[in-house]
CSV table of C-alpha atoms in Angstrom, one decimal:
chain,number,residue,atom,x,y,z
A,1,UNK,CA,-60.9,-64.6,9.5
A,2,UNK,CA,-62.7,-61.5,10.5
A,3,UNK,CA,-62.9,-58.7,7.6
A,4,UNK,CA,-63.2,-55.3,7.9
A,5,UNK,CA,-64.3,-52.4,5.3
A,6,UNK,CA,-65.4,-48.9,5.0
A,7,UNK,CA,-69.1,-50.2,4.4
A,8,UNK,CA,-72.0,-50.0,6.6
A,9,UNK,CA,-72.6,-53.6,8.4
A,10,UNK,CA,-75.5,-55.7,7.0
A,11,UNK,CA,-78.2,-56.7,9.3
A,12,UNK,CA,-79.5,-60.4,8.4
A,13,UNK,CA,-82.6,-59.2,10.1
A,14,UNK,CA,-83.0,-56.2,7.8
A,15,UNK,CA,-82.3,-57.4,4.5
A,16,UNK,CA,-84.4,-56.7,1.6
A,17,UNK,CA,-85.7,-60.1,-0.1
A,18,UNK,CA,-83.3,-59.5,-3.2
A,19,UNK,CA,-80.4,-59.2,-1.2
A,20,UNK,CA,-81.3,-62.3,1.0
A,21,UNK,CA,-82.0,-64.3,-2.4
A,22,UNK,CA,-78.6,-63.3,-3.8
A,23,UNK,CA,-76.9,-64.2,-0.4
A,24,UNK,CA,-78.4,-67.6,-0.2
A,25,UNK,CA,-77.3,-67.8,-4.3
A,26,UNK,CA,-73.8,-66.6,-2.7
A,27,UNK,CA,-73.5,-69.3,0.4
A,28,UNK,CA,-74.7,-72.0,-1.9
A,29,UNK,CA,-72.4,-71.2,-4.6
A,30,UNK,CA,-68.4,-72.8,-5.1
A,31,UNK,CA,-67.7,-69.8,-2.7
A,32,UNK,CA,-70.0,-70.6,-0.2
A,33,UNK,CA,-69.2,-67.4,2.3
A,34,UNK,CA,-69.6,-63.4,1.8
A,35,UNK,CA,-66.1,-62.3,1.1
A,36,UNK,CA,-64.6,-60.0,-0.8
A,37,UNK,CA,-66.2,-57.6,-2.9
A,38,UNK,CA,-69.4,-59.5,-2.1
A,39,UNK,CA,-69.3,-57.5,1.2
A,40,UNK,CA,-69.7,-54.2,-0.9
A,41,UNK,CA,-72.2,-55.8,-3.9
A,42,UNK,CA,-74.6,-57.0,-1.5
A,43,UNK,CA,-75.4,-53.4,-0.5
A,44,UNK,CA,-76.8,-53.5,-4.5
A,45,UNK,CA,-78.5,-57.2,-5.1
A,46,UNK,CA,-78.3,-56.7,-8.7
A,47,UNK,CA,-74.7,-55.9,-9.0
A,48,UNK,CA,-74.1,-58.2,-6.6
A,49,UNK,CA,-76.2,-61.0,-9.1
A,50,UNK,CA,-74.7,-60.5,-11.7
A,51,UNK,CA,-71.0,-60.2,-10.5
A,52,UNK,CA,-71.0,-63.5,-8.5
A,53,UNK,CA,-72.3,-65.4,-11.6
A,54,UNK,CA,-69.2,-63.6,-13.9
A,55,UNK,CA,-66.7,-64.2,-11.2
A,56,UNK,CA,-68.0,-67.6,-10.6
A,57,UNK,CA,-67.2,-68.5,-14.3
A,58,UNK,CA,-63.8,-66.3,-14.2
A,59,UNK,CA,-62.8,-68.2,-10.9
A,60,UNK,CA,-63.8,-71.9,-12.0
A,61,UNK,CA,-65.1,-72.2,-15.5
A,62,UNK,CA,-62.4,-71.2,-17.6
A,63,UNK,CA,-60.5,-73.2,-20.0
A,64,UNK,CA,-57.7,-72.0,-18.2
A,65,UNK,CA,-55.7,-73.6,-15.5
A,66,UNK,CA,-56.4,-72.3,-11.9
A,67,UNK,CA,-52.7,-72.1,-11.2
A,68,UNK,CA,-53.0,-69.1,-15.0
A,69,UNK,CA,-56.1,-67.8,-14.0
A,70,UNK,CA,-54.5,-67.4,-10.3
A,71,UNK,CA,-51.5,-65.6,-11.6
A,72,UNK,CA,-53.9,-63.1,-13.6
A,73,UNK,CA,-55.6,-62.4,-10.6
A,74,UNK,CA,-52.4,-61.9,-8.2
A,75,UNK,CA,-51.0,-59.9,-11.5
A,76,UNK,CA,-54.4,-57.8,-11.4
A,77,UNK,CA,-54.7,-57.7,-7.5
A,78,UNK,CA,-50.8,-56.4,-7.5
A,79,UNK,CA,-51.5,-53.3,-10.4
A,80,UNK,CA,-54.1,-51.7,-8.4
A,81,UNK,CA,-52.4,-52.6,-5.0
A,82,UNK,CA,-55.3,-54.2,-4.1
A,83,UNK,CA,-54.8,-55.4,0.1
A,84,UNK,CA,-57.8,-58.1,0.5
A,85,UNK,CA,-57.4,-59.1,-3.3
A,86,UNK,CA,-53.8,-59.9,-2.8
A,87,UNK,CA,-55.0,-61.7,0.6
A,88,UNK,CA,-58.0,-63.7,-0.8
A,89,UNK,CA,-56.1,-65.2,-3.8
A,90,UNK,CA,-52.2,-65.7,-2.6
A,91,UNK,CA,-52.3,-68.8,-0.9
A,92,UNK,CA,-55.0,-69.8,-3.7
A,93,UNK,CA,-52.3,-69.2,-6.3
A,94,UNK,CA,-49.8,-70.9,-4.4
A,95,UNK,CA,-52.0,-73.8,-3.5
A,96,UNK,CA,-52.4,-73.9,-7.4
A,97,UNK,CA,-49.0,-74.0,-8.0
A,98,UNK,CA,-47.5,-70.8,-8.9
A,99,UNK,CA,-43.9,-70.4,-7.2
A,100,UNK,CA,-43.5,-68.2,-3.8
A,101,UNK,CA,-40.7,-66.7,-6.2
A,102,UNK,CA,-43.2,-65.5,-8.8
A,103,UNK,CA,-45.8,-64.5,-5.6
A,104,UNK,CA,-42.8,-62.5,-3.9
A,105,UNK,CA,-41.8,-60.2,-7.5
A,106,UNK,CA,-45.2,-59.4,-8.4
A,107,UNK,CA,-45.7,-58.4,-4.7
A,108,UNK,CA,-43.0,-56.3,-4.9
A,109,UNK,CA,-43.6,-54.5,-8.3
A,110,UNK,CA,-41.2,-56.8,-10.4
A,111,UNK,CA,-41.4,-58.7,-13.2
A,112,UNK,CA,-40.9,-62.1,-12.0
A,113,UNK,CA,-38.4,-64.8,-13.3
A,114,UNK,CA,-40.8,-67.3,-14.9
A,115,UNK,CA,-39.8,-71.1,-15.3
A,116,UNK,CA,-43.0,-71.7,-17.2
A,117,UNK,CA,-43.7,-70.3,-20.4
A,118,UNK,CA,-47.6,-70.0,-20.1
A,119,UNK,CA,-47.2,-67.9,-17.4
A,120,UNK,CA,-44.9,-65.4,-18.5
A,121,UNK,CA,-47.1,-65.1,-21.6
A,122,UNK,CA,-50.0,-64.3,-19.0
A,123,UNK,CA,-48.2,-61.6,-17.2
A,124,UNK,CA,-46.7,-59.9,-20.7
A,125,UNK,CA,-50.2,-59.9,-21.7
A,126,UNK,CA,-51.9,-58.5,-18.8
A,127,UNK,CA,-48.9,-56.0,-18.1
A,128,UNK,CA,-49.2,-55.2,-22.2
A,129,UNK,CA,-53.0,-54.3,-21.6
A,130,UNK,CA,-52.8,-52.7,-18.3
A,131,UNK,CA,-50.0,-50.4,-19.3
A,132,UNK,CA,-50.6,-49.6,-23.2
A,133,UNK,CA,-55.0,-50.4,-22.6
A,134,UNK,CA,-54.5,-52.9,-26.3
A,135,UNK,CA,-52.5,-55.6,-27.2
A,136,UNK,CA,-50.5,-55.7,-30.1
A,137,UNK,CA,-51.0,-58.4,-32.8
A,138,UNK,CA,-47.5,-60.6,-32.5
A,139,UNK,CA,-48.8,-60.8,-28.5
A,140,UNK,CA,-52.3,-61.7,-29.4
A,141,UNK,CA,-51.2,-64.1,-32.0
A,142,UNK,CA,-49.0,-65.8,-29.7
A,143,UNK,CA,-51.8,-66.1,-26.9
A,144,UNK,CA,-54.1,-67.6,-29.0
A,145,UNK,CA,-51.3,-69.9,-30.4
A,146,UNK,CA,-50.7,-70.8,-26.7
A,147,UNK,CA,-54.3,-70.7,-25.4
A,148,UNK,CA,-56.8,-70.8,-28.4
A,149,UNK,CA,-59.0,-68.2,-29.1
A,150,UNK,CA,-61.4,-68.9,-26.4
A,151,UNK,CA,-59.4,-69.0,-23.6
A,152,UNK,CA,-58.1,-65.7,-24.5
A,153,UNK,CA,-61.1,-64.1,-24.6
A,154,UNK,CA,-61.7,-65.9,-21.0
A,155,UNK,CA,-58.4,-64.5,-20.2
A,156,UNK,CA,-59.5,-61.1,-20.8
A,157,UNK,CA,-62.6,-61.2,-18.8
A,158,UNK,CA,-60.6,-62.7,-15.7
A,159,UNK,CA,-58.3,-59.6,-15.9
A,160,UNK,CA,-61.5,-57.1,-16.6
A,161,UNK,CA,-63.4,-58.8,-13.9
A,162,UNK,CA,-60.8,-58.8,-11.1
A,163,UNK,CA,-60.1,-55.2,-11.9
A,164,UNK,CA,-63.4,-54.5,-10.5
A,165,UNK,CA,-62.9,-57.1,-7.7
A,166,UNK,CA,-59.9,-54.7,-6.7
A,167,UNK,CA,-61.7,-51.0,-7.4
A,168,UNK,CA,-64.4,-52.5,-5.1
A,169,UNK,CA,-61.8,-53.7,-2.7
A,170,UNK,CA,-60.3,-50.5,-2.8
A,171,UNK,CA,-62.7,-47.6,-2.9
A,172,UNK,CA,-64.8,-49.7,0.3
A,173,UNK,CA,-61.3,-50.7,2.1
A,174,UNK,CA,-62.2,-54.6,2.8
A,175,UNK,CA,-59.2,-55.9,5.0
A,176,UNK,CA,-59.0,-59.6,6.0
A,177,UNK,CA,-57.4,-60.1,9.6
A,178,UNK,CA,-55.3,-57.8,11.4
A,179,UNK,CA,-51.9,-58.9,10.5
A,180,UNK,CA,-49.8,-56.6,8.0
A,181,UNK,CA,-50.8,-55.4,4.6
A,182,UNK,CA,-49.4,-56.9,1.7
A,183,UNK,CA,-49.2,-53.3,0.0
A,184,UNK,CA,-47.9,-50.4,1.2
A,185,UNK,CA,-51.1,-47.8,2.0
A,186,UNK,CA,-50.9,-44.1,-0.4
Protein backbone atom coordinates (compact mmCIF):
# COMPACT_ATOMS: atom_id res chain seq x y z
CA UNK A 1 0.00 0.00 0.00
CA UNK A 2 1.88 3.03 -0.90
CA UNK A 3 1.74 5.98 1.83
CA UNK A 4 2.08 9.35 1.35
CA UNK A 5 2.82 12.46 3.95
CA UNK A 6 3.94 15.96 4.16
CA UNK A 7 7.48 14.66 5.31
CA UNK A 8 10.73 14.79 3.51
CA UNK A 9 11.47 11.05 2.04
CA UNK A 10 14.11 9.03 3.92
CA UNK A 11 17.10 7.89 2.06
CA UNK A 12 18.25 4.28 3.34
CA UNK A 13 21.63 5.32 2.01
CA UNK A 14 21.70 8.45 4.10
CA UNK A 15 20.57 7.51 7.43
CA UNK A 16 22.26 8.41 10.51
CA UNK A 17 23.33 5.11 12.59
CA UNK A 18 20.57 5.87 15.24
CA UNK A 19 17.93 5.99 12.90
CA UNK A 20 19.09 2.76 11.02
CA UNK A 21 19.33 1.01 14.55
CA UNK A 22 15.77 2.11 15.42
CA UNK A 23 14.56 1.02 11.89
CA UNK A 24 16.00 -2.45 12.09
CA UNK A 25 14.37 -2.41 16.04
CA UNK A 26 11.08 -1.25 13.96
CA UNK A 27 11.17 -4.13 11.01
CA UNK A 28 12.11 -6.68 13.60
CA UNK A 29 9.44 -5.71 15.92
CA UNK A 30 5.46 -7.30 15.95
CA UNK A 31 5.03 -4.44 13.30
CA UNK A 32 7.63 -5.39 11.21
CA UNK A 33 7.21 -2.35 8.45
CA UNK A 34 7.56 1.68 8.69
CA UNK A 35 4.07 2.76 8.87
CA UNK A 36 2.28 5.25 10.45
CA UNK A 37 3.58 7.73 12.64
CA UNK A 38 6.88 5.78 12.31
CA UNK A 39 7.22 7.63 8.98
CA UNK A 40 7.40 11.00 10.84
CA UNK A 41 9.44 9.62 14.31
CA UNK A 42 12.13 8.21 12.28
CA UNK A 43 13.05 11.75 11.22
CA UNK A 44 13.95 11.94 15.34
CA UNK A 45 15.54 8.30 16.36
CA UNK A 46 14.82 8.96 19.88
CA UNK A 47 11.28 9.77 19.61
CA UNK A 48 10.99 7.39 17.36
CA UNK A 49 12.71 4.71 20.25
CA UNK A 50 10.84 5.38 22.61
CA UNK A 51 7.41 5.62 20.95
CA UNK A 52 7.64 2.19 19.15
CA UNK A 53 8.47 0.44 22.51
CA UNK A 54 5.16 2.37 24.23
CA UNK A 55 3.04 1.61 21.25
CA UNK A 56 4.37 -1.77 21.03
CA UNK A 57 3.05 -2.43 24.70
CA UNK A 58 -0.24 -0.32 23.94
CA UNK A 59 -0.86 -2.42 20.73
CA UNK A 60 -0.01 -6.01 22.09
CA UNK A 61 0.77 -6.07 25.76
CA UNK A 62 -2.19 -4.99 27.46
CA UNK A 63 -4.42 -6.84 29.67
CA UNK A 64 -6.89 -5.77 27.49
CA UNK A 65 -8.54 -7.48 24.65
CA UNK A 66 -7.41 -6.38 21.09
CA UNK A 67 -10.98 -6.22 19.88
CA UNK A 68 -11.10 -3.06 23.48
CA UNK A 69 -7.89 -1.84 22.81
CA UNK A 70 -9.01 -1.63 18.96
CA UNK A 71 -12.13 0.27 19.77
CA UNK A 72 -10.06 2.86 21.93
CA UNK A 73 -7.88 3.35 19.09
CA UNK A 74 -10.80 3.76 16.29
CA UNK A 75 -12.56 5.92 19.23
CA UNK A 76 -9.21 8.01 19.49
CA UNK A 77 -8.35 7.94 15.70
CA UNK A 78 -12.20 9.20 15.01
CA UNK A 79 -11.92 12.44 17.78
CA UNK A 80 -9.07 13.93 16.14
CA UNK A 81 -10.33 12.82 12.58
CA UNK A 82 -7.34 11.20 12.16
CA UNK A 83 -7.23 9.73 8.05
CA UNK A 84 -4.23 7.04 8.14
CA UNK A 85 -5.13 6.23 11.97
CA UNK A 86 -8.69 5.46 10.97
CA UNK A 87 -7.01 3.44 7.87
CA UNK A 88 -4.23 1.52 9.77
CA UNK A 89 -6.54 0.20 12.61
CA UNK A 90 -10.32 -0.37 10.95
CA UNK A 91 -9.92 -3.57 9.45
CA UNK A 92 -7.69 -4.41 12.61
CA UNK A 93 -10.67 -3.63 14.80
CA UNK A 94 -12.96 -5.44 12.71
CA UNK A 95 -10.64 -8.45 12.33
CA UNK A 96 -10.77 -8.31 16.16
CA UNK A 97 -14.25 -8.40 16.40
CA UNK A 98 -15.75 -5.15 16.83
CA UNK A 99 -19.12 -4.83 14.71
CA UNK A 100 -19.06 -2.83 11.09
CA UNK A 101 -22.11 -1.22 13.09
CA UNK A 102 -20.02 0.14 15.92
CA UNK A 103 -17.03 1.01 13.01
CA UNK A 104 -19.78 2.88 10.77
CA UNK A 105 -21.16 5.40 14.09
CA UNK A 106 -17.87 6.22 15.38
CA UNK A 107 -16.92 7.02 11.75
CA UNK A 108 -19.60 9.10 11.44
CA UNK A 109 -19.48 11.16 14.78
CA UNK A 110 -22.18 8.99 16.66
CA UNK A 111 -22.29 7.19 19.59
CA UNK A 112 -22.64 3.75 18.58
CA UNK A 113 -25.34 1.17 19.66
CA UNK A 114 -23.15 -1.31 21.68
CA UNK A 115 -24.26 -5.01 22.16
CA UNK A 116 -21.32 -5.52 24.56
CA UNK A 117 -21.12 -3.96 27.74
CA UNK A 118 -17.13 -3.59 27.88
CA UNK A 119 -17.17 -1.66 25.05
CA UNK A 120 -19.62 0.81 25.73
CA UNK A 121 -17.82 1.32 29.02
CA UNK A 122 -14.56 1.97 26.84
CA UNK A 123 -16.13 4.62 24.56
CA UNK A 124 -18.01 6.43 27.82
CA UNK A 125 -14.73 6.59 29.22
CA UNK A 126 -12.68 7.73 26.46
CA UNK A 127 -15.48 10.22 25.27
CA UNK A 128 -15.77 11.29 29.27
CA UNK A 129 -11.93 12.08 29.20
CA UNK A 130 -11.63 13.50 25.82
CA UNK A 131 -14.56 15.86 26.29
CA UNK A 132 -14.48 16.90 30.17
CA UNK A 133 -10.05 16.06 30.18
CA UNK A 134 -11.04 13.81 33.91
CA UNK A 135 -13.10 11.12 34.72
CA UNK A 136 -15.50 11.27 37.36
CA UNK A 137 -15.38 8.71 40.22
CA UNK A 138 -18.83 6.45 39.65
CA UNK A 139 -17.05 6.08 35.84
CA UNK A 140 -13.67 5.21 37.23
CA UNK A 141 -15.11 2.95 39.79
CA UNK A 142 -16.95 1.12 37.35
CA UNK A 143 -13.85 0.67 34.92
CA UNK A 144 -11.91 -0.71 37.42
CA UNK A 145 -14.84 -2.90 38.53
CA UNK A 146 -14.96 -4.05 34.94
CA UNK A 147 -11.24 -3.99 34.02
CA UNK A 148 -9.18 -3.91 37.37
CA UNK A 149 -6.99 -1.32 38.17
CA UNK A 150 -4.29 -2.13 35.93
CA UNK A 151 -5.92 -2.47 32.87
CA UNK A 152 -7.30 0.92 33.37
CA UNK A 153 -4.28 2.49 33.80
CA UNK A 154 -3.25 0.53 30.37
CA UNK A 155 -6.44 1.82 29.06
CA UNK A 156 -5.35 5.31 29.67
CA UNK A 157 -2.06 5.08 28.10
CA UNK A 158 -3.63 3.41 24.79
CA UNK A 159 -5.89 6.50 24.50
CA UNK A 160 -2.84 9.07 25.45
CA UNK A 161 -0.61 7.19 23.17
CA UNK A 162 -2.80 7.00 20.09
CA UNK A 163 -3.61 10.66 20.52
CA UNK A 164 -0.15 11.24 19.55
CA UNK A 165 -0.28 8.54 16.87
CA UNK A 166 -3.10 10.89 15.40
CA UNK A 167 -1.41 14.54 16.05
CA UNK A 168 1.61 13.00 14.26
CA UNK A 169 -0.64 11.62 11.57
CA UNK A 170 -2.19 14.76 11.33
CA UNK A 171 0.23 17.69 11.50
CA UNK A 172 2.72 15.38 8.79
CA UNK A 173 -0.56 14.31 6.62
CA UNK A 174 0.48 10.36 6.27
CA UNK A 175 -2.22 8.97 3.77
CA UNK A 176 -2.38 5.18 2.97
CA UNK A 177 -3.45 4.45 -0.76
CA UNK A 178 -5.30 6.63 -2.96
CA UNK A 179 -8.76 5.66 -2.51
CA UNK A 180 -11.21 8.05 -0.35
CA UNK A 181 -10.59 9.42 2.99
CA UNK A 182 -12.45 8.19 5.82
CA UNK A 183 -12.83 11.82 7.23
CA UNK A 184 -13.97 14.66 5.67
CA UNK A 185 -10.62 17.17 5.21
CA UNK A 186 -11.10 21.02 7.35
Amino acid sequence: MSIDSRLSPLDENRMAPEQRRVLDAILSGPRGNLDGPFLAWIHSPELADHAQRLGAFCRYGTRLETRLTELAILFTAAWWQSQAEWQIHAPIAREAGVTEAVIEALQEGREPAFERDDEALVYRLGKTLYTTRRVDEALYAEAVAAFGEPAVVELVGVFGYYALVAMTLNVFEVRRGTGPLPFAEP
